[in-house]
Amino acid sequence: MRSLLKTLVALTALVWTCFSFAAEQVVDAAGYGSSRNQAISDALVQGLRQATGVSIDSREVMQTLSGRASVSNNEGEQFNSSFEVAQRGDLSLKTKGLVSRYDILAVEPQDDGSFRADVSVHVLKYDKPGLPADSRRTLAVMPFHSDKRSFSLLGDNTAATKLESELRNRVLDQFTQSRRMNVLDREFGAEFQAEKAIWLSDDAALAEKAKTGNVLGADYIVVGNIRNVRSTRHVKTLQLTGETIVSYSGSAQLDYKIVLAATRQVKWSDSINLKFGDSDIRAMLKQYGSSQAGITAELAEQLAQKALANIYPMRVVAVKGKTVVLNQGGKTLKKGDLLDVYFLGDEMFDPYTNESLGQLEEKIAVVKVVRVSAKTTYAKVVEGDAELIEQDFIVRR
């Protein structure tokens, strides 16, 4: 008996896990039709529209909605039913949604011979894990481009496409680690379609189908052009001793834009120009194993830092003595980084456009990063008065 109870508990937990992200929304709706079934079907459509909204097309079309549902009548009996609704009119109203079951509250004949049906519709909605999608802006990093076909890296010609792909992945990593925005995938479309096909298959539970229709569009898109990337190995032989001295140098230039996707308005545009000395390239080779990986990592870090500083600058979330806690962590900050803390004054406005220019910023302290976690960063005040620092103050590099 104990073994059976354990099995039942395990199965219950498994079922709860499988369906924990599919929530039901109950909607009461009324529908009309020339028959009882048509009135019930119309009520189901109205309930779906209330729960999920409609997409309107101005063309006159015939549209059919069909499905299966578990139905209960006034006597409490439950049975499976299929329904199909045909609509015709000047406006095509496209309704999407999943009905797990519906209850028929009443079906009454009308004076004109038609029927009115009142139903309670249980609509399945996918409850997305994590923070609500509307609590953060969404961002997509598009493929980078270059006018060149290859770049010279320590004597090897590296295909531009290889650098473009690596830079994009590192930029995605930086934005994701910042936890400031919802970063969207725009690369693995085929893999997504394969997974979606499983949700929609006959083998999947009805709750799995609720996952469809939840793909997010981007608020911002990142686009860029790699103008140049170079790393060179210099070999010099001393004539007097015959000793060989090896040194390195490099450079990189990247143009990028942050575009408001809905309007294609350029919200931020900048160029990154970097020069690398011998010690820089040697450090890259030691940490990453190649100058290519090191240079793309540096470009990605610079891009993400500048973009986030303009969209979501770091802020102080807690202060205790000389310890300051910031609302950003991950790979975006490193132990030993020096950061400036700013007091926020009055808001400023452009006299020509009346557009807000942000708040007046006054530097009051310098802090040094001592510990970085996944979501926060701890820093110590090394310059200035720690007692002047308060929550919500701006922090910049």
Short mmCIF file of C-alpha atoms in Angstrom, two decimals:
data_model
loop_
_atom_site.label_atom_id
_atom_site.label_comp_id
_atom_site.label_asym_id
_atom_site.label_seq_id
_atom_site.Cartn_x
_atom_site.Cartn_y
_atom_site.Cartn_z
CA MET A 1 0.00 0.00 0.00
CA ARG A 2 2.82 2.41 0.86
CA SER A 3 4.45 1.65 -2.49
CA LEU A 4 1.17 2.39 -4.26
CA LEU A 5 0.75 5.67 -2.38
CA LYS A 6 4.30 6.73 -3.28
CA THR A 7 3.61 5.94 -6.93
CA LEU A 8 0.38 7.97 -6.88
CA VAL A 9 2.14 10.93 -5.25
CA ALA A 10 4.92 10.79 -7.85
CA LEU A 11 2.41 10.62 -10.71
CA THR A 12 0.46 13.54 -9.25
CA ALA A 13 3.64 15.61 -9.01
CA LEU A 14 4.52 14.70 -12.59
CA VAL A 15 1.09 15.73 -13.88
CA TRP A 16 1.28 18.98 -11.91
CA THR A 17 4.71 19.70 -13.42
CA CYS A 18 3.48 19.03 -16.95
CA PHE A 19 0.46 21.32 -16.64
CA SER A 20 1.70 23.94 -14.18
CA PHE A 21 2.31 26.42 -17.00
CA ALA A 22 -1.17 26.09 -18.56
CA ALA A 23 -3.74 28.20 -16.71
CA GLU A 24 -7.49 28.31 -17.31
CA GLN A 25 -9.40 31.55 -17.75
CA VAL A 26 -13.18 31.25 -17.30
CA VAL A 27 -15.30 33.55 -19.47
CA ASP A 28 -19.10 33.82 -19.57
CA ALA A 29 -20.45 34.55 -23.04
CA ALA A 30 -23.70 34.58 -25.01
CA GLY A 31 -24.25 33.56 -28.63
CA TYR A 32 -27.06 33.46 -31.15
CA GLY A 33 -27.93 31.12 -34.01
CA SER A 34 -30.71 29.59 -36.04
CA SER A 35 -30.34 26.35 -34.10
CA ARG A 36 -29.24 25.31 -30.63
CA ASN A 37 -25.87 24.06 -31.88
CA GLN A 38 -25.17 27.24 -33.86
CA ALA A 39 -26.03 29.38 -30.84
CA ILE A 40 -23.66 27.34 -28.66
CA SER A 41 -20.92 27.56 -31.28
CA ASP A 42 -21.36 31.34 -31.57
CA ALA A 43 -21.15 31.66 -27.78
CA LEU A 44 -17.88 29.72 -27.82
CA VAL A 45 -16.46 32.10 -30.43
CA GLN A 46 -17.55 35.13 -28.39
CA GLY A 47 -15.92 33.66 -25.30
CA LEU A 48 -12.66 33.08 -27.15
CA ARG A 49 -12.72 36.64 -28.46
CA GLN A 50 -13.20 38.02 -24.97
CA ALA A 51 -10.26 35.99 -23.67
CA THR A 52 -7.79 36.24 -26.55
CA GLY A 53 -8.91 39.15 -28.74
CA VAL A 54 -9.47 39.17 -32.50
CA SER A 55 -7.50 39.97 -35.63
CA ILE A 56 -9.57 41.98 -38.12
CA ASP A 57 -9.25 41.72 -41.92
CA SER A 58 -11.34 44.06 -44.08
CA ARG A 59 -11.84 41.50 -46.86
CA GLU A 60 -15.08 39.55 -47.15
CA VAL A 61 -14.23 35.89 -46.54
CA MET A 62 -15.75 32.69 -45.24
CA GLN A 63 -14.05 31.46 -42.09
CA THR A 64 -14.64 28.22 -40.22
CA LEU A 65 -13.74 27.54 -36.60
CA SER A 66 -13.86 23.98 -35.35
CA GLY A 67 -12.67 22.07 -32.34
CA ARG A 68 -13.34 19.49 -29.65
CA ALA A 69 -14.36 20.13 -26.07
CA SER A 70 -15.62 18.45 -22.93
CA VAL A 71 -19.20 19.66 -22.33
CA SER A 72 -21.43 19.55 -19.27
CA ASN A 73 -25.19 20.15 -19.42
CA ASN A 74 -27.62 21.34 -16.76
CA GLU A 75 -27.98 17.80 -15.39
CA GLY A 76 -24.23 17.61 -14.73
CA GLU A 77 -23.61 15.02 -17.43
CA GLN A 78 -20.35 15.39 -19.34
CA PHE A 79 -19.70 14.31 -22.91
CA ASN A 80 -17.30 15.08 -25.74
CA SER A 81 -18.55 17.38 -28.45
CA SER A 82 -17.23 18.85 -31.67
CA PHE A 83 -18.28 22.23 -33.00
CA GLU A 84 -17.88 24.17 -36.19
CA VAL A 85 -18.77 27.82 -36.80
CA ALA A 86 -18.95 29.53 -40.17
CA GLN A 87 -18.92 33.33 -40.34
CA ARG A 88 -19.42 35.61 -43.29
CA GLY A 89 -19.39 39.38 -43.41
CA ASP A 90 -17.65 42.54 -44.49
CA LEU A 91 -15.06 42.03 -41.75
CA SER A 92 -13.20 38.81 -41.20
CA LEU A 93 -12.63 38.31 -37.47
CA LYS A 94 -9.87 35.79 -36.82
CA THR A 95 -10.05 34.22 -33.38
CA LYS A 96 -7.31 32.06 -31.84
CA GLY A 97 -7.55 30.11 -28.63
CA LEU A 98 -7.96 26.73 -26.94
CA VAL A 99 -11.12 25.66 -25.11
CA SER A 100 -10.46 22.94 -22.52
CA ARG A 101 -14.18 22.62 -21.72
CA TYR A 102 -17.35 24.65 -21.59
CA ASP A 103 -20.55 24.58 -19.52
CA ILE A 104 -23.94 25.24 -21.12
CA LEU A 105 -25.75 27.55 -18.70
CA ALA A 106 -28.91 28.00 -20.77
CA VAL A 107 -30.28 27.69 -24.31
CA GLU A 108 -33.50 29.62 -24.90
CA PRO A 109 -35.62 30.16 -28.04
CA GLN A 110 -36.14 33.77 -29.15
CA ASP A 111 -39.25 35.45 -30.56
CA ASP A 112 -37.81 35.47 -34.09
CA GLY A 113 -37.26 31.71 -34.07
CA SER A 114 -33.52 31.87 -33.32
CA PHE A 115 -31.80 30.61 -30.18
CA ARG A 116 -29.68 32.27 -27.50
CA ALA A 117 -27.04 30.24 -25.70
CA ASP A 118 -25.29 31.23 -22.48
CA VAL A 119 -22.08 29.33 -21.82
CA SER A 120 -19.15 29.39 -19.43
CA VAL A 121 -15.98 28.87 -21.48
CA HIS A 122 -12.75 27.57 -19.97
CA VAL A 123 -9.94 28.97 -22.14
CA LEU A 124 -6.42 27.57 -21.82
CA LYS A 125 -3.65 30.15 -21.59
CA TYR A 126 0.07 29.46 -21.35
CA ASP A 127 1.51 30.86 -18.14
CA LYS A 128 5.06 31.73 -19.17
CA PRO A 129 7.78 30.94 -16.57
CA GLY A 130 9.97 33.69 -15.16
CA LEU A 131 9.26 37.40 -15.02
CA PRO A 132 6.22 38.72 -16.92
CA ALA A 133 7.17 39.54 -20.51
CA ASP A 134 5.87 43.09 -20.15
CA SER A 135 8.22 43.89 -17.25
CA ARG A 136 11.26 44.19 -19.54
CA ARG A 137 11.90 45.58 -22.99
CA THR A 138 12.65 42.99 -25.67
CA LEU A 139 15.78 43.04 -27.82
CA ALA A 140 16.96 41.03 -30.82
CA VAL A 141 20.54 41.01 -32.10
CA MET A 142 20.53 40.70 -35.87
CA PRO A 143 23.42 39.20 -37.90
CA PHE A 144 26.38 41.56 -38.24
CA HIS A 145 27.70 42.43 -41.69
CA SER A 146 31.03 43.40 -43.20
CA ASP A 147 32.16 44.80 -46.54
CA LYS A 148 35.20 42.53 -46.39
CA ARG A 149 35.34 38.83 -47.18
CA SER A 150 38.13 38.03 -44.71
CA PHE A 151 40.32 39.52 -41.99
CA SER A 152 44.01 38.99 -41.27
CA LEU A 153 44.45 37.58 -37.76
CA LEU A 154 48.01 36.69 -36.75
CA GLY A 155 48.89 35.83 -40.32
CA ASP A 156 45.79 33.76 -41.09
CA ASN A 157 42.94 34.91 -43.33
CA THR A 158 39.77 34.37 -41.32
CA ALA A 159 36.40 34.43 -43.12
CA ALA A 160 34.31 37.48 -42.27
CA THR A 161 31.26 35.28 -41.72
CA LYS A 162 33.07 33.51 -38.89
CA LEU A 163 33.79 36.79 -37.11
CA GLU A 164 30.25 38.05 -37.72
CA SER A 165 28.76 34.94 -36.12
CA GLU A 166 31.10 34.96 -33.12
CA LEU A 167 30.55 38.67 -32.48
CA ARG A 168 26.78 38.22 -32.57
CA ASN A 169 26.90 35.37 -30.07
CA ARG A 170 29.08 37.39 -27.70
CA VAL A 171 26.78 40.43 -27.94
CA LEU A 172 23.81 38.18 -27.16
CA ASP A 173 25.72 36.83 -24.17
CA GLN A 174 26.46 40.33 -22.85
CA PHE A 175 22.85 41.54 -23.09
CA THR A 176 21.52 38.32 -21.56
CA GLN A 177 23.98 38.49 -18.65
CA SER A 178 22.93 42.07 -17.90
CA ARG A 179 19.36 40.87 -17.10
CA ARG A 180 18.04 44.26 -18.18
CA MET A 181 16.15 43.08 -21.26
CA ASN A 182 14.38 40.05 -22.68
CA VAL A 183 16.81 38.85 -25.35
CA LEU A 184 15.08 37.09 -28.26
CA ASP A 185 16.43 34.33 -30.49
CA ARG A 186 16.49 35.11 -34.20
CA GLU A 187 18.85 32.34 -35.29
CA PHE A 188 17.44 28.88 -34.57
CA GLY A 189 14.18 29.15 -36.52
CA ALA A 190 14.24 25.58 -37.83
CA GLU A 191 14.74 24.15 -34.33
CA PHE A 192 11.83 26.25 -33.04
CA GLN A 193 9.54 25.04 -35.84
CA ALA A 194 10.45 21.43 -35.04
CA GLU A 195 9.51 21.92 -31.37
CA LYS A 196 6.32 23.75 -32.35
CA ALA A 197 5.31 20.80 -34.54
CA ILE A 198 5.43 18.57 -31.43
CA TRP A 199 3.10 20.92 -29.50
CA LEU A 200 0.58 20.82 -32.35
CA SER A 201 0.80 17.07 -32.97
CA ASP A 202 -1.94 14.62 -31.98
CA ASP A 203 0.48 13.05 -29.48
CA ALA A 204 0.71 16.26 -27.41
CA ALA A 205 -1.67 17.10 -24.59
CA LEU A 206 -4.17 19.90 -25.18
CA ALA A 207 -2.32 22.12 -22.69
CA GLU A 208 0.82 21.95 -24.84
CA LYS A 209 -1.02 23.68 -27.69
CA ALA A 210 -1.46 26.72 -25.44
CA LYS A 211 2.26 27.44 -25.94
CA THR A 212 1.60 28.58 -29.51
CA GLY A 213 0.88 32.24 -30.22
CA ASN A 214 3.27 33.53 -27.53
CA VAL A 215 6.30 34.51 -29.63
CA LEU A 216 7.51 38.00 -28.72
CA GLY A 217 8.38 40.73 -31.15
CA ALA A 218 11.43 42.91 -30.48
CA ASP A 219 11.17 46.43 -29.09
CA TYR A 220 14.78 47.09 -30.08
CA ILE A 221 17.02 45.48 -32.68
CA VAL A 222 20.82 45.69 -32.77
CA VAL A 223 22.44 45.95 -36.20
CA GLY A 224 26.09 46.54 -37.04
CA ASN A 225 28.87 46.55 -39.60
CA ILE A 226 32.39 45.26 -38.89
CA ARG A 227 34.66 47.70 -40.69
CA ASN A 228 37.95 46.09 -39.76
CA VAL A 229 39.55 43.56 -37.43
CA ARG A 230 43.29 42.95 -37.49
CA SER A 231 45.95 41.31 -35.35
CA THR A 232 49.61 41.11 -36.34
CA ARG A 233 52.58 39.12 -35.08
CA HIS A 234 55.84 41.09 -35.40
CA VAL A 235 59.15 39.20 -35.43
CA LYS A 236 62.40 41.11 -35.01
CA THR A 237 65.89 39.60 -34.94
CA LEU A 238 68.67 41.46 -33.12
CA GLN A 239 71.72 41.56 -35.40
CA LEU A 240 74.17 41.68 -32.53
CA THR A 241 72.97 38.59 -30.65
CA GLY A 242 70.69 36.88 -33.17
CA GLU A 243 67.93 36.89 -30.56
CA THR A 244 64.38 36.84 -31.90
CA ILE A 245 61.83 39.18 -30.33
CA VAL A 246 58.12 38.62 -30.94
CA SER A 247 55.51 41.30 -30.32
CA TYR A 248 51.84 41.75 -31.19
CA SER A 249 49.47 44.54 -32.17
CA GLY A 250 45.90 44.80 -33.35
CA SER A 251 42.88 46.99 -33.99
CA ALA A 252 39.12 46.77 -34.54
CA GLN A 253 36.42 49.09 -35.86
CA LEU A 254 32.68 48.45 -35.49
CA ASP A 255 29.68 50.61 -36.42
CA TYR A 256 26.38 49.72 -34.75
CA LYS A 257 22.86 51.03 -34.23
CA ILE A 258 20.05 50.39 -31.75
CA VAL A 259 16.81 50.66 -33.73
CA LEU A 260 13.25 50.96 -32.37
CA ALA A 261 11.73 48.09 -34.35
CA ALA A 262 8.14 49.36 -34.58
CA THR A 263 9.10 52.68 -36.19
CA ARG A 264 12.64 51.91 -37.48
CA GLN A 265 13.77 54.99 -35.55
CA VAL A 266 17.47 54.94 -34.69
CA LYS A 267 17.59 55.36 -30.91
CA TRP A 268 21.37 55.11 -30.59
CA SER A 269 24.23 55.02 -33.06
CA ASP A 270 27.94 54.81 -32.36
CA SER A 271 31.30 53.57 -33.60
CA ILE A 272 33.78 51.55 -31.58
CA ASN A 273 37.46 51.99 -32.43
CA LEU A 274 39.91 49.87 -30.49
CA LYS A 275 43.69 49.52 -30.59
CA PHE A 276 45.53 46.63 -28.94
CA GLY A 277 49.14 46.56 -27.82
CA ASP A 278 51.45 43.63 -27.21
CA SER A 279 50.21 43.00 -23.68
CA ASP A 280 46.56 43.11 -24.82
CA ILE A 281 47.02 40.46 -27.50
CA ARG A 282 49.07 38.26 -25.17
CA ALA A 283 46.30 38.47 -22.56
CA MET A 284 43.75 37.44 -25.21
CA LEU A 285 45.84 34.45 -26.25
CA LYS A 286 46.15 33.37 -22.63
CA GLN A 287 42.46 33.82 -21.75
CA TYR A 288 40.70 32.88 -25.00
CA GLY A 289 43.30 30.96 -26.99
CA SER A 290 43.04 33.23 -30.04
CA SER A 291 43.08 36.92 -30.91
CA GLN A 292 39.80 36.45 -32.79
CA ALA A 293 37.93 35.40 -29.65
CA GLY A 294 39.57 38.13 -27.58
CA ILE A 295 38.82 40.93 -30.04
CA THR A 296 35.17 39.90 -30.55
CA ALA A 297 34.75 39.65 -26.77
CA GLU A 298 36.11 43.18 -26.33
CA LEU A 299 33.89 44.58 -29.09
CA ALA A 300 30.80 42.88 -27.63
CA GLU A 301 31.55 44.18 -24.14
CA GLN A 302 32.02 47.74 -25.38
CA LEU A 303 28.82 47.62 -27.46
CA ALA A 304 26.65 46.23 -24.65
CA GLN A 305 28.09 48.62 -22.07
CA LYS A 306 27.44 51.71 -24.18
CA ALA A 307 23.96 50.60 -25.23
CA LEU A 308 22.84 49.65 -21.72
CA ALA A 309 24.32 52.83 -20.24
CA ASN A 310 21.94 54.80 -22.45
CA ILE A 311 18.87 52.56 -22.13
CA TYR A 312 19.26 51.08 -18.63
CA PRO A 313 22.18 52.58 -16.67
CA MET A 314 23.30 50.72 -13.56
CA ARG A 315 21.73 51.86 -10.30
CA VAL A 316 22.42 51.51 -6.59
CA VAL A 317 19.97 49.12 -4.93
CA ALA A 318 21.49 48.99 -1.42
CA VAL A 319 24.11 50.77 0.69
CA LYS A 320 25.68 49.57 3.95
CA GLY A 321 28.65 51.48 5.27
CA LYS A 322 31.15 51.66 2.41
CA THR A 323 29.59 48.71 0.57
CA VAL A 324 27.40 49.53 -2.41
CA VAL A 325 25.20 46.95 -4.19
CA LEU A 326 24.38 47.43 -7.89
CA ASN A 327 21.49 45.97 -9.89
CA GLN A 328 23.70 44.34 -12.53
CA GLY A 329 26.03 41.35 -12.51
CA GLY A 330 27.01 38.39 -14.64
CA LYS A 331 29.78 38.86 -17.19
CA THR A 332 29.12 42.57 -17.61
CA LEU A 333 31.34 43.50 -14.65
CA LYS A 334 34.63 42.18 -13.30
CA LYS A 335 36.37 42.28 -9.94
CA GLY A 336 38.57 45.37 -9.80
CA ASP A 337 36.45 47.54 -12.14
CA LEU A 338 36.27 51.19 -11.10
CA LEU A 339 32.84 52.84 -11.40
CA ASP A 340 31.56 56.37 -10.85
CA VAL A 341 28.49 57.07 -8.70
CA TYR A 342 26.30 60.05 -9.62
CA PHE A 343 23.73 62.05 -7.68
CA LEU A 344 20.60 62.75 -9.73
CA GLY A 345 19.34 66.32 -9.84
CA ASP A 346 16.53 68.07 -11.69
CA GLU A 347 15.27 66.81 -15.04
CA MET A 348 16.52 68.78 -18.06
CA PHE A 349 14.68 69.51 -21.33
CA ASP A 350 15.82 70.45 -24.82
CA PRO A 351 14.71 74.07 -25.46
CA TYR A 352 13.94 73.33 -29.15
CA THR A 353 12.12 69.99 -29.01
CA ASN A 354 11.06 69.97 -25.33
CA GLU A 355 12.44 66.43 -25.22
CA SER A 356 13.74 65.21 -21.88
CA LEU A 357 17.54 65.17 -21.71
CA GLY A 358 17.57 63.17 -18.50
CA GLN A 359 18.46 64.37 -15.03
CA LEU A 360 21.40 66.51 -13.99
CA GLU A 361 24.19 64.17 -12.82
CA GLU A 362 26.83 65.10 -10.25
CA LYS A 363 29.69 62.69 -9.51
CA ILE A 364 29.98 62.07 -5.78
CA ALA A 365 32.04 58.88 -5.41
CA VAL A 366 34.15 56.17 -7.04
CA VAL A 367 33.58 52.52 -6.16
CA LYS A 368 35.68 49.41 -6.85
CA VAL A 369 34.03 46.08 -7.67
CA VAL A 370 34.87 43.41 -5.09
CA ARG A 371 32.35 40.68 -5.92
CA VAL A 372 30.11 39.85 -8.86
CA SER A 373 27.11 37.51 -8.68
CA ALA A 374 24.60 36.49 -11.34
CA LYS A 375 22.22 39.39 -10.67
CA THR A 376 24.09 41.90 -8.49
CA THR A 377 27.52 43.42 -7.94
CA TYR A 378 29.16 44.44 -4.66
CA ALA A 379 31.56 47.38 -4.63
CA LYS A 380 33.55 49.37 -2.04
CA VAL A 381 33.77 53.15 -1.95
CA VAL A 382 37.40 54.12 -2.67
CA GLU A 383 36.88 57.83 -3.30
CA GLY A 384 34.25 60.28 -2.06
CA ASP A 385 31.78 60.18 0.83
CA ALA A 386 29.85 56.91 1.18
CA GLU A 387 27.22 58.61 3.36
CA LEU A 388 26.04 60.66 0.37
CA ILE A 389 25.19 57.56 -1.69
CA GLU A 390 21.53 56.55 -1.72
CA GLN A 391 19.39 53.96 -3.46
CA ASP A 392 18.57 54.60 -7.14
CA PHE A 393 21.72 56.68 -7.77
CA ILE A 394 23.20 56.21 -11.25
CA VAL A 395 26.48 54.26 -11.68
CA ARG A 396 28.62 54.57 -14.81
CA ARG A 397 32.00 53.33 -15.97
#
